[in-house]
XYZ file of C-alpha atoms in Angstrom:
625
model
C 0.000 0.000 0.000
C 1.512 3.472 -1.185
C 0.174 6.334 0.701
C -1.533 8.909 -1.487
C -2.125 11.859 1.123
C -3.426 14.182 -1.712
C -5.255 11.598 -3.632
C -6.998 10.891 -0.699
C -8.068 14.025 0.092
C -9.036 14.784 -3.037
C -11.765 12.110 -3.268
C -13.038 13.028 0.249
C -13.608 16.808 -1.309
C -14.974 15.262 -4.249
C -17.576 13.201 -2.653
C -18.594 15.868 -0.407
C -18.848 18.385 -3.414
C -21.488 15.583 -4.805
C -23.717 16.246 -1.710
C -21.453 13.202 -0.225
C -22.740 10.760 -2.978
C -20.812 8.134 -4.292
C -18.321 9.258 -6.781
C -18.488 7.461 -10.490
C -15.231 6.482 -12.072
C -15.095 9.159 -14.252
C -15.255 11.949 -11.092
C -18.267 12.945 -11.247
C -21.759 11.898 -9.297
C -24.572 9.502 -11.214
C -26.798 12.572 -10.685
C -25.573 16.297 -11.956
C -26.785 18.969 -9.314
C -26.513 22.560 -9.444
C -24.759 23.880 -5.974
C -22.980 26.719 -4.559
C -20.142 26.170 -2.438
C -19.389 28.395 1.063
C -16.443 28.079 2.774
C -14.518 30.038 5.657
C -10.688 30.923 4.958
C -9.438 28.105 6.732
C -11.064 25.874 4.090
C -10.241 27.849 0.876
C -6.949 27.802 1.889
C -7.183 23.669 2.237
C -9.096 23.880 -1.146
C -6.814 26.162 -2.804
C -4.267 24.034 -3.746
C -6.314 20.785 -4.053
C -8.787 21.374 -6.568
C -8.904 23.938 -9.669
C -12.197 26.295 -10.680
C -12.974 24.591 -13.662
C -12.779 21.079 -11.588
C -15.447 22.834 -9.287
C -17.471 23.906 -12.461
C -17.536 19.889 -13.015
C -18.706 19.108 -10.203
C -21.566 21.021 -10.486
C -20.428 24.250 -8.069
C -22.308 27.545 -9.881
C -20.816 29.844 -7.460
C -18.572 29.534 -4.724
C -18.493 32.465 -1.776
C -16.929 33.061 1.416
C -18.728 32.341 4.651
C -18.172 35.880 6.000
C -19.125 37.980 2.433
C -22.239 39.378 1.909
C -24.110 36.633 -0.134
C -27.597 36.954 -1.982
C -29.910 34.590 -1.730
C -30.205 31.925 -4.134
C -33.310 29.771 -3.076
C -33.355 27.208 -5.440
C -30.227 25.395 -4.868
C -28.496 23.391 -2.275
C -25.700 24.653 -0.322
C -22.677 22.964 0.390
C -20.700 24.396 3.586
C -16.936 23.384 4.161
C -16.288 25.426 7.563
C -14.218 24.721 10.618
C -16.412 23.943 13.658
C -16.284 27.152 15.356
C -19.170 28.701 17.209
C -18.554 31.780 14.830
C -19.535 29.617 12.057
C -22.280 28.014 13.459
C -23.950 31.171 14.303
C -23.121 32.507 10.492
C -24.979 29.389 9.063
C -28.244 29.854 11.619
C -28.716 33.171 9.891
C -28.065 32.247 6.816
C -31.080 29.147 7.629
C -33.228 31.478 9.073
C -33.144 33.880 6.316
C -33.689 30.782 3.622
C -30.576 31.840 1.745
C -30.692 28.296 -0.130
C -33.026 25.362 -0.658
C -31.202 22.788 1.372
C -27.555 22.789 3.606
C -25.109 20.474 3.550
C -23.194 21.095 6.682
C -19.556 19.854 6.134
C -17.049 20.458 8.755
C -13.035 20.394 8.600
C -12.902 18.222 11.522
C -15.032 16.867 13.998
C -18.351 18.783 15.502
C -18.206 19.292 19.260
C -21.546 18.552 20.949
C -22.296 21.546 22.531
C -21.839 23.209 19.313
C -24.306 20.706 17.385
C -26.694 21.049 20.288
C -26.909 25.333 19.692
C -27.410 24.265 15.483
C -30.306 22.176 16.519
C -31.572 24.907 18.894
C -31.480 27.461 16.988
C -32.559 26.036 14.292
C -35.137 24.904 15.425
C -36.002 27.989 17.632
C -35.774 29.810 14.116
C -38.515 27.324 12.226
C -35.647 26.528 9.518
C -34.252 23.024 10.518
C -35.602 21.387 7.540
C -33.534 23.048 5.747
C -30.530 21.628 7.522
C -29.990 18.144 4.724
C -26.801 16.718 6.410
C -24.013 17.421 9.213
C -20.940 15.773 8.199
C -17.166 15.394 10.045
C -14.916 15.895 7.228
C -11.468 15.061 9.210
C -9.990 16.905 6.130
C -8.242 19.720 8.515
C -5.090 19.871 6.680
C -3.512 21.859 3.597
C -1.761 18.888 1.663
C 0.508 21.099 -1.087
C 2.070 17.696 -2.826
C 1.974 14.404 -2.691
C 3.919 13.620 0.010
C 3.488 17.010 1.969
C 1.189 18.446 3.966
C 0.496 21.739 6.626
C -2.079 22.134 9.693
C -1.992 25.508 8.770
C -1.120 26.463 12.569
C 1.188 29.298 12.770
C 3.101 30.484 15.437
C 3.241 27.016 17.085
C 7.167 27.224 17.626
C 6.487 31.022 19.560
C 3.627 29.175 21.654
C 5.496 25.736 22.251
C 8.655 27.660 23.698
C 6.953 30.398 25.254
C 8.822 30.491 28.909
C 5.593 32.582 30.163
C 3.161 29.622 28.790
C 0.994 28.676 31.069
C -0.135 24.916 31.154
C -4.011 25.403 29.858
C -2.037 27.319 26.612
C 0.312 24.574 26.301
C -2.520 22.046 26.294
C -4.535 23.771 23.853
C -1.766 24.282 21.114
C -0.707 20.236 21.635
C -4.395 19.407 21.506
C -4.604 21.249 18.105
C -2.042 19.599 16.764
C -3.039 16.204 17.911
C -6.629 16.418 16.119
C -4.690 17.721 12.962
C -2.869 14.649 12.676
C -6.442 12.648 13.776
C -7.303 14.551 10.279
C -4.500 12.999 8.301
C -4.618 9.376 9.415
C -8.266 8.796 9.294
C -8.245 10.344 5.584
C -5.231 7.430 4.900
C -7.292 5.534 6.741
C -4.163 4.292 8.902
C -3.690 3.236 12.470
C 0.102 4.159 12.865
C 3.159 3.029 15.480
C 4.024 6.465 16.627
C 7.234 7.157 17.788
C 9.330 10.450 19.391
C 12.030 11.361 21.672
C 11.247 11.818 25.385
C 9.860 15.050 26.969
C 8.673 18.139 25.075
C 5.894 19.291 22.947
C 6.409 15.921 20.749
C 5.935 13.495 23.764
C 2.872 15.691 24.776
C 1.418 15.171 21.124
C 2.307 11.309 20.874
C 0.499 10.911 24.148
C -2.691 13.191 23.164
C -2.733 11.303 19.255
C -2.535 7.445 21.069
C -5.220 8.942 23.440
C -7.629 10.035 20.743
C -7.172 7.152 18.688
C -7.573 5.042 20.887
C -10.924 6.430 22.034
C -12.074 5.970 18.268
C -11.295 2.422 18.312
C -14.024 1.480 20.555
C -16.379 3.690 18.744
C -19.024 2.885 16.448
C -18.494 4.783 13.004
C -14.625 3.355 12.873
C -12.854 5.514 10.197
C -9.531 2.971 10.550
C -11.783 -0.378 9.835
C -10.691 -1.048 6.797
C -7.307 -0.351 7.429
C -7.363 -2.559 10.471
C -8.075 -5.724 7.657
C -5.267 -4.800 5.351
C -3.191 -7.253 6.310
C -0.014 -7.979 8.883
C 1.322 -5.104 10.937
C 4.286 -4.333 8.594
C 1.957 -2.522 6.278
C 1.396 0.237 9.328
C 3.603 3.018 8.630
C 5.133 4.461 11.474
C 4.741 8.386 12.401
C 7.617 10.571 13.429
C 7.224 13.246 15.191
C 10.221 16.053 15.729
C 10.343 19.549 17.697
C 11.495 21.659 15.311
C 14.346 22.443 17.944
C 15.950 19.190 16.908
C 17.939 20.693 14.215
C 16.680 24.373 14.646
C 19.673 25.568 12.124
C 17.625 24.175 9.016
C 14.888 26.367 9.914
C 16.907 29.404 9.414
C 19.753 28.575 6.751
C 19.928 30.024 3.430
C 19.555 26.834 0.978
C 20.326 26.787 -2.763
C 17.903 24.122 -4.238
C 15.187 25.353 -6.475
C 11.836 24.368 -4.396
C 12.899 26.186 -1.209
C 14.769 28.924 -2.763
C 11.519 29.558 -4.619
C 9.402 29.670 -1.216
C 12.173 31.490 0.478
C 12.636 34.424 -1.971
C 9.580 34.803 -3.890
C 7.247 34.030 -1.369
C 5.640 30.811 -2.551
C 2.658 30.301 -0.800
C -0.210 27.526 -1.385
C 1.763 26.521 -4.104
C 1.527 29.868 -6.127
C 3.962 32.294 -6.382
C 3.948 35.984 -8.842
C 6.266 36.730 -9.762
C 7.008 40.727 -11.187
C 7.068 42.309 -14.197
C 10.545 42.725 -16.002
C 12.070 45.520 -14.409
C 9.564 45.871 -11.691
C 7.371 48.268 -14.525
C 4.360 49.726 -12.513
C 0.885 48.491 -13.969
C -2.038 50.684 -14.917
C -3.271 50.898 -11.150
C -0.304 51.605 -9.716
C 1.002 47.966 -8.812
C 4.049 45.759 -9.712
C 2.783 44.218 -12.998
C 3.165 40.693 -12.257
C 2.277 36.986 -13.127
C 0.740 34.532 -10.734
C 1.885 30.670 -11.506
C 0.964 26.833 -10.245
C 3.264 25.301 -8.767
C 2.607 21.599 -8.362
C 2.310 18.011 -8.937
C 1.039 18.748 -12.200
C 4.262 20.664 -13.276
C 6.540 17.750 -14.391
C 9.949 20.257 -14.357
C 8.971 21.629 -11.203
C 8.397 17.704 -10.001
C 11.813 16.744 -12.022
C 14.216 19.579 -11.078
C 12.717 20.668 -7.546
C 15.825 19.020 -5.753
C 18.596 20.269 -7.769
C 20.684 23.290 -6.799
C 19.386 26.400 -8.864
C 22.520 26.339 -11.638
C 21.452 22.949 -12.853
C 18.014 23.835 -12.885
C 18.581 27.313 -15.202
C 21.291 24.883 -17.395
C 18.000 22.569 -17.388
C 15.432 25.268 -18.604
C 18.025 25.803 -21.623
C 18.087 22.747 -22.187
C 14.404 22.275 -22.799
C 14.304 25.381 -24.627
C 16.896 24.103 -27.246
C 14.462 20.906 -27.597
C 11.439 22.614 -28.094
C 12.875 24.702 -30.437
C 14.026 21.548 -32.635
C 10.972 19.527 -32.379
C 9.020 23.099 -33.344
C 11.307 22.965 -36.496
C 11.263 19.450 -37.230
C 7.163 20.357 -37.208
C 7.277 23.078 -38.914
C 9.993 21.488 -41.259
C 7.251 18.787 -42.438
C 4.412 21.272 -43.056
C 6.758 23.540 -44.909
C 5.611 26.327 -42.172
C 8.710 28.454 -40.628
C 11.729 27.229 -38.414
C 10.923 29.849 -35.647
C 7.065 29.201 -34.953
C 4.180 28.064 -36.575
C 2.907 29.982 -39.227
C -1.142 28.969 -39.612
C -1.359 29.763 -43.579
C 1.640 27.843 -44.260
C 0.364 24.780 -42.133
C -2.880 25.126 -43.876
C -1.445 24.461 -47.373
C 0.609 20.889 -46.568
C -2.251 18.448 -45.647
C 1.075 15.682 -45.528
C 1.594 16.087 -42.431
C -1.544 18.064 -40.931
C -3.135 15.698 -38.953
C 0.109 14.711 -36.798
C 1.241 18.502 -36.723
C -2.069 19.879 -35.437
C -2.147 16.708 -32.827
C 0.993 17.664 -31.351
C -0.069 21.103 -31.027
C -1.321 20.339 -26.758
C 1.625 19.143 -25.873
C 4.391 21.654 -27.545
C 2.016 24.253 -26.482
C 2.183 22.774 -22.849
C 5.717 22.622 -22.810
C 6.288 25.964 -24.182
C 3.846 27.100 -21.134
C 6.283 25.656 -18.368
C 9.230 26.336 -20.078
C 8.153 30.057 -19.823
C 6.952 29.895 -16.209
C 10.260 28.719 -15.343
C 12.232 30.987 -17.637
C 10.585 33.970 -15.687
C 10.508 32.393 -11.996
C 14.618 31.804 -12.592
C 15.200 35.143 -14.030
C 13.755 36.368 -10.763
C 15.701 34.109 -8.252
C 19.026 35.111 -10.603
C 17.980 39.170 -9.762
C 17.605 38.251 -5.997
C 20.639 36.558 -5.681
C 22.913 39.278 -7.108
C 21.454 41.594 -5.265
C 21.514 40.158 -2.446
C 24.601 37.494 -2.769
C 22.529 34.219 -1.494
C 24.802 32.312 -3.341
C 27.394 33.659 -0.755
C 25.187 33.274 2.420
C 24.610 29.567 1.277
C 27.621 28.532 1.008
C 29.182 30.144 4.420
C 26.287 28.422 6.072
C 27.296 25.087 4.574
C 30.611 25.076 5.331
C 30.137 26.363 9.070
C 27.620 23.886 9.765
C 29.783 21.526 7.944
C 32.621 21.722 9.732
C 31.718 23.786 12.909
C 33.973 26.164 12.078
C 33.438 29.885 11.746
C 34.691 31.207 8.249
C 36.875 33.558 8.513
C 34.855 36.315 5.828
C 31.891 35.998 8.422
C 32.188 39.363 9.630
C 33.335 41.031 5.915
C 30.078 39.162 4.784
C 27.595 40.621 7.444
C 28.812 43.705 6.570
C 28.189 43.472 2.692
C 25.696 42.390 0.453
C 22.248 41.227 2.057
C 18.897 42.249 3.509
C 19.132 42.554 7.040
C 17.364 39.538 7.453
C 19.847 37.467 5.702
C 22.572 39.205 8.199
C 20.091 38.060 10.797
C 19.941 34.550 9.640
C 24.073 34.000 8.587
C 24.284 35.184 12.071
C 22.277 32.703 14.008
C 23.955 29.949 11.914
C 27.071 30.818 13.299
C 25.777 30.476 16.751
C 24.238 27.226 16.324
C 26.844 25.826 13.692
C 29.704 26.350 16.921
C 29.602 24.022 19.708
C 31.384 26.721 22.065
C 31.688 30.492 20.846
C 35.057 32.864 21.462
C 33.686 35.836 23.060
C 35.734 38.474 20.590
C 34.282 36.680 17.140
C 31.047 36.742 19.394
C 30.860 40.337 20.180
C 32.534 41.444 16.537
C 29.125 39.708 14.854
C 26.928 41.689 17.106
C 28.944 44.978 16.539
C 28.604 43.808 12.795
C 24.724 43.447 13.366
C 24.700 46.896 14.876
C 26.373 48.507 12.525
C 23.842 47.067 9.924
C 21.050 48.575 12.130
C 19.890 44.347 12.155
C 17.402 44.076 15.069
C 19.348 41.335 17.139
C 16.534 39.796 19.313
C 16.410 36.841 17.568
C 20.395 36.468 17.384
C 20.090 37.203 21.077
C 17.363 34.524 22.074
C 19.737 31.764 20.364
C 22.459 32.997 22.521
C 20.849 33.296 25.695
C 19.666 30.074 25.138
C 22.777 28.719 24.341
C 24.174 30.151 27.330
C 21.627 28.753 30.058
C 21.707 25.366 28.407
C 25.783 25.813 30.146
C 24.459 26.648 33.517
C 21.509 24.340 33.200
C 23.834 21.506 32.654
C 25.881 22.455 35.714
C 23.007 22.872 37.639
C 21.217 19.426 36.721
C 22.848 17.448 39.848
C 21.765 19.886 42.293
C 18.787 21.990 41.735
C 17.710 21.513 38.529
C 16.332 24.038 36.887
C 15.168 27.719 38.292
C 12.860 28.229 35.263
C 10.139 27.152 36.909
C 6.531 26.595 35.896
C 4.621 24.972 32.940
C 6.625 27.194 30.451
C 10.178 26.663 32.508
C 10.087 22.526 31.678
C 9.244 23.263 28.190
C 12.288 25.782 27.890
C 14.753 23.181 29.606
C 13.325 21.138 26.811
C 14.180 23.644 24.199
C 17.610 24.269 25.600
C 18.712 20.201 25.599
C 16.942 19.736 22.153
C 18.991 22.594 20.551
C 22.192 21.255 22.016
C 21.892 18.008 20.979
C 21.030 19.069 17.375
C 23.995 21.091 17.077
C 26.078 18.139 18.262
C 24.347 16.086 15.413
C 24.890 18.913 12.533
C 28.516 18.239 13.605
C 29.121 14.506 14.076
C 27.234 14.063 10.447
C 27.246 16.511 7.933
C 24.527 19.235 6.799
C 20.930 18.169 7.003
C 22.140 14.643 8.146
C 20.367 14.124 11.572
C 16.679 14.204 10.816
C 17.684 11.861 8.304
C 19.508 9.353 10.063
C 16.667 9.304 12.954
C 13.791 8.767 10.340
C 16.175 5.811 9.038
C 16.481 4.116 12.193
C 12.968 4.364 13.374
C 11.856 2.796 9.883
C 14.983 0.027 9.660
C 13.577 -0.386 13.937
C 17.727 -1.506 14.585
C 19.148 -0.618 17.537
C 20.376 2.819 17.562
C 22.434 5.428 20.020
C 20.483 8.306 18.890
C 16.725 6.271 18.818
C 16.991 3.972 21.522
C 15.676 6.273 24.016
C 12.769 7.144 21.238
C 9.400 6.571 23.068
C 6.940 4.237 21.567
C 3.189 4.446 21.467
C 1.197 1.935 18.917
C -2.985 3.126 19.710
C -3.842 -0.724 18.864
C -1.720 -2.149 21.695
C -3.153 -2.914 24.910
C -2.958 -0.061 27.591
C -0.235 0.816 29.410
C 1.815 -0.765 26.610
C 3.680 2.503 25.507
C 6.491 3.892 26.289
C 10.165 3.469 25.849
C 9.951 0.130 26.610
C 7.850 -0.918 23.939
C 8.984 -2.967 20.956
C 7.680 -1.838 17.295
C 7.444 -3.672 14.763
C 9.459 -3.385 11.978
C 11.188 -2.565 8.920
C 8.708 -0.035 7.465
C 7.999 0.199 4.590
C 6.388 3.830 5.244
C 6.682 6.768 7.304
C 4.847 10.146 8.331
C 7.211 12.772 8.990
C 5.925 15.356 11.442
C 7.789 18.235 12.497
C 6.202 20.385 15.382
C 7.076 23.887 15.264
C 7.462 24.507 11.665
C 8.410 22.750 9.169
C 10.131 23.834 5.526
C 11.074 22.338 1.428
C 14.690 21.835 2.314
C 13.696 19.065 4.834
C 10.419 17.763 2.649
C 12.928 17.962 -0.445
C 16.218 15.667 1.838
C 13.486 12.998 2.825
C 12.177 12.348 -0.662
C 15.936 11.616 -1.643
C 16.646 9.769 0.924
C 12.968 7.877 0.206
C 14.044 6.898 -3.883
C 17.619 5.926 -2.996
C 16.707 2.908 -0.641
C 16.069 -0.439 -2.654
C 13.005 -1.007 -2.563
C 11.807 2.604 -2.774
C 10.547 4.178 0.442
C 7.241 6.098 1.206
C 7.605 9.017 3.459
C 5.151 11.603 3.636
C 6.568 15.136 4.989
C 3.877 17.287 7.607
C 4.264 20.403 9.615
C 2.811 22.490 11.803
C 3.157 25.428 9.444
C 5.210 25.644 6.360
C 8.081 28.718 7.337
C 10.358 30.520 5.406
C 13.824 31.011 6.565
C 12.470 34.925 7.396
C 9.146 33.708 8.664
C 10.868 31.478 11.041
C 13.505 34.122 11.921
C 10.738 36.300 13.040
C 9.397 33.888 15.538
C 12.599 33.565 17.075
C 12.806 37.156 16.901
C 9.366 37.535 19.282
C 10.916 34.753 21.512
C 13.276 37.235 22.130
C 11.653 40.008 22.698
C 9.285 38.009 24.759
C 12.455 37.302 27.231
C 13.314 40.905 27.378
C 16.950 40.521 25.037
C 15.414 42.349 21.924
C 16.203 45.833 20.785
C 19.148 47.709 19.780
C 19.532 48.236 23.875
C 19.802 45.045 24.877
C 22.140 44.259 21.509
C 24.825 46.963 23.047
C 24.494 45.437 26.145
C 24.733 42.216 25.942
């Protein structure tokens, strides 16, 4: 069994844009019917990069409109409402009943429907005289953005900020794990898969394992089982296992400058939901004022997006040449037999050699296809080439590699913060060199941050990685005797945060760049003994209780995985465990998820409110220090 994450999804969107009836082969439902689609932002943005307008025009969706617009009534056709189950949204639809916006509702909810909120629909509803026109309540479980196949988002941001929080208090805490927890409910019962879960001791990720094993277990006994089917599948090697990571375990990839194609495109031109624009030539102002631009797809469906997304951005501009130059010949070679011209197809010319019509004009799609992408990615590189001589990433990558490489600081570091860059790329280079060093000298220390003054940088983030660094010393020291003065809810997670950073650093260094995460997610699938997984907890929701823990046995190889990094995750490390998936023998399934998908400035930012949040932020505190 291969696990389709977006195919899955898919269908369950499909179905419920049928009014939830069964789906014929060819997509579509044994019965056309005329709908209109609402949905709240949470939803669009899960729909967004799932499904296509003219696939909703199929489907029979006339008009599609946002819960919180102003909407006129259409009377004579059935709704079909794809919210989250908020109370906010629950009161929205009771008006919308009451005023008999549309002739029937089909309630459809990202995730399961609390009681007490179904219990104020039927009230009020019923208070209003407009329950019959409530059809169906359905629980989705589809609370997830899935971008690719093997990739998906809760679309929770600022988890990492909340998660290491040293002001938290417990009920905060609580709520963010519990969100996360009935996220990933969402993604196994869409695979339909009962998992063996698996994650290092203490933290956010033992607080999630625990919650997840809790609420699956709790299903189990229930009556509608969403994991039935899977639970007949077969022997328990066909269970993938799930692998879930604080983002602190190797914090440095968060923030790194990288030099492949997918996450340089996210990183610095803003992909987001799988589009990015990308500006006009020049940066030419449009008609209203506004960087004329161009809005592309970027996707599964994109085969040199799929192809080259890995490679480091030279090979993939020496690639886009390359399928230039063979466009260009098999346009000739058309051209050639219809006796139109050698540049591009002349229509009178074609008209007049009937020889070869019929094969010319049927490879018309697919050169015209080709020539499509080919120009998307002509444009998109042309832009990443003007970013990074302006702002010399191919510099910042490569100093970053080699210090978290070797562990070394380079000795153009300070020349380097001082040059080309934004400030946040100054911010970034400079947090790499806090976490790529095991111990820091105090002069190269203080020369960065008079380097990051001097660049008016705001340092709060820089500062939060050092302070941290620095009480992880005294918290190590102070471990025998009295443990920890952080104190409070918050104060555990923080000791958390200050062993998990340590410990990546220490695994950046022993193995390479980008190593660690991959060398964990190896051993937990090959289930060998291990120095860095044996003390890897172990819960598996179909084992008796009391069952988990560390001293648990899974069962293994597998043959699949779930990724899961809490706290943010990003296309460098989605992009690392795809490679590592096609080079084993027999190919490996491992589907990537996050939190939230961050940027290496998005991500910077959060450290940067850490920081503030602890009082080191601001040019003050940076002269200071």
């Amino acid at each position: 069994m291969a696990l389709s994450l977006r195919q899955k999804q898919l269908d369950a969107v499909v179905r419920m844009l049928n009014l939830n009836h069964p789906v014929l082969s060819g997509g579509t439902a044994d019965e056309e019917v005329y709908k209109v689609l609402i949905y709240d932002n949470f939803c669009r943005d899960i729909l967004s990069p799932l499904i296509r307008v003219n696939d909703l025009r199929k489907h029979g969706i006339t008009l599609y409109l946002g819960l919180d617009k102003e909407r006129q009534n259409v009377p004579d056709v059935p709704a079909i409402y794809f919210v989250q189950p908020l109370q906010a949204n629950i009161q929205r639809i009771i008006l919308d009943a009451s005023r008999g916006m549309y002739e029937a509702f089909h309630l459809n909810f990202s995730s399961s429907l609390p009681r007490p909120l179904l219990e104020e629909l039927a009230t009020n509803t019923l208070r209003t005289d407009c329950l019959q026109r409530i059809a169906k309540v359905y629980d989705q479980y589809l609370e997830f953005v899935t971008l690719e196949n093997g990739m998906f988002s809760l679309a929770q941001p600022l988890s990492y900020v909340q998660l290491n929080d040293p002001a938290a208090q417990e009920q905060d805490v609580e709520a963010v794990v519990e969100n996360i927890a009935n996220g990933l409910f969402s993604v196994l019962a869409t695979l339909g898969v009962v998992p063996v879960i698996r994650c290092a001791s203490g933290g956010p990720a033992e607080m999630v394992a625990s919650a997840l094993d809790s609420r699956i277990r709790d299903h189990l006994v229930s009556r509608n089982n969403l994991f039935t089917e899977a639970g007949h599948m077969g022997t328990s090697f066909q269970r993938p296992v799930l692998c879930l990571f604080d983002r602190n375990f190797e914090l440095s990839v968060a923030v790194q400058h990288v030099w492949s194609y997918r996450p340089l495109v996210h990183d610095v031109l803003n992909m987001r939901l799988n589009r990015v624009t990308v500006q006009g030539e020049g940066g030419t102002l449009g008609l209203k004022g506004k960087n004329a631009g161009k809005t592309y797809e970027l996707d599964d469906g994109d085969s040199f997006w799929v192809a080259n997304g890995n490679a480091v951005f030279p090979q993939v501009a020496q690639e886009v040449e390359v399928q230039l130059s063979r466009y260009k010949q098999d346009i000739a070679e058309v051209n050639k037999k219809t006796g139109g011209d050698a540049e591009d197809f002349d229509e009178q010319e074609l008209m007049g050699n009937t020889k070869h019509l019929m094969n010319a004009v049927n490879s018309l799609p697919e050169l015209t296809e080709r020539k499509r992408t080919i120009d998307k990615h002509t444009n998109i590189a042309t832009a990443l080439l003007g970013e990074i001589k302006n702002r010399s990433l191919d510099s910042f990558s490569s100093i970053e590699d080699e210090m978290l490489s070797k562990g070394s600081v380079d000795r153009g570091l300070i020349a380097h913060l001082k040059g080309k860059g934004s400030k946040k790329d100054k911010l970034r280079l400079a947090v790499v060199y806090l976490l790529a060093a095991e111990t820091t000298v105090p002069a190269e220390l203080e020369a960065v941050e008079a380097a990051l003054r001097e660049c008016e940088v705001d340092p709060s983030a820089f500062l939060y990685v050092k302070r941290i660094k620095s009480l992880n010393v005294s918290l190590s020291s102070a471990q025998a005797a009295s443990k920890s003065n952080l104190g409070g809810w918050g104060g555990q997670f923080y000791e958390q945060a200050l062993i998990s950073i340590t410990a990546g650093v220490k695994n950046l260094l022993s193995g390479g760049r980008q190593a660690a995460l991959i060398r964990v997610v190896e051993a937990l699938m090959e289930s060998k003994p291990s120095p860095e997984t044996d003390s890897y907890l172990t819960f598996d929701p179909r084992a008796p209780k009391g069952s988990a823990g560390a001293g648990s046995v899974s069962k293994g190889p597998f043959k699949e995985a779930i990724v899961f990094m809490i706290g943010g995750g990003n296309y460098l490390e989605y992009g690392s465990l795809q490679e590592f998936a096609k080079r084993q023998q027999p190919t490996k399934n491992i589907i990537y998820g996050t939190t939230e998908i961050l940027s290496g400035e998005e991500f910077i930012e959060q450290l940067a409110v850490l920081g503030r949040k602890m009082g080191v932020g601001g040019s003050t505190a940076a002269s200071s220090s």
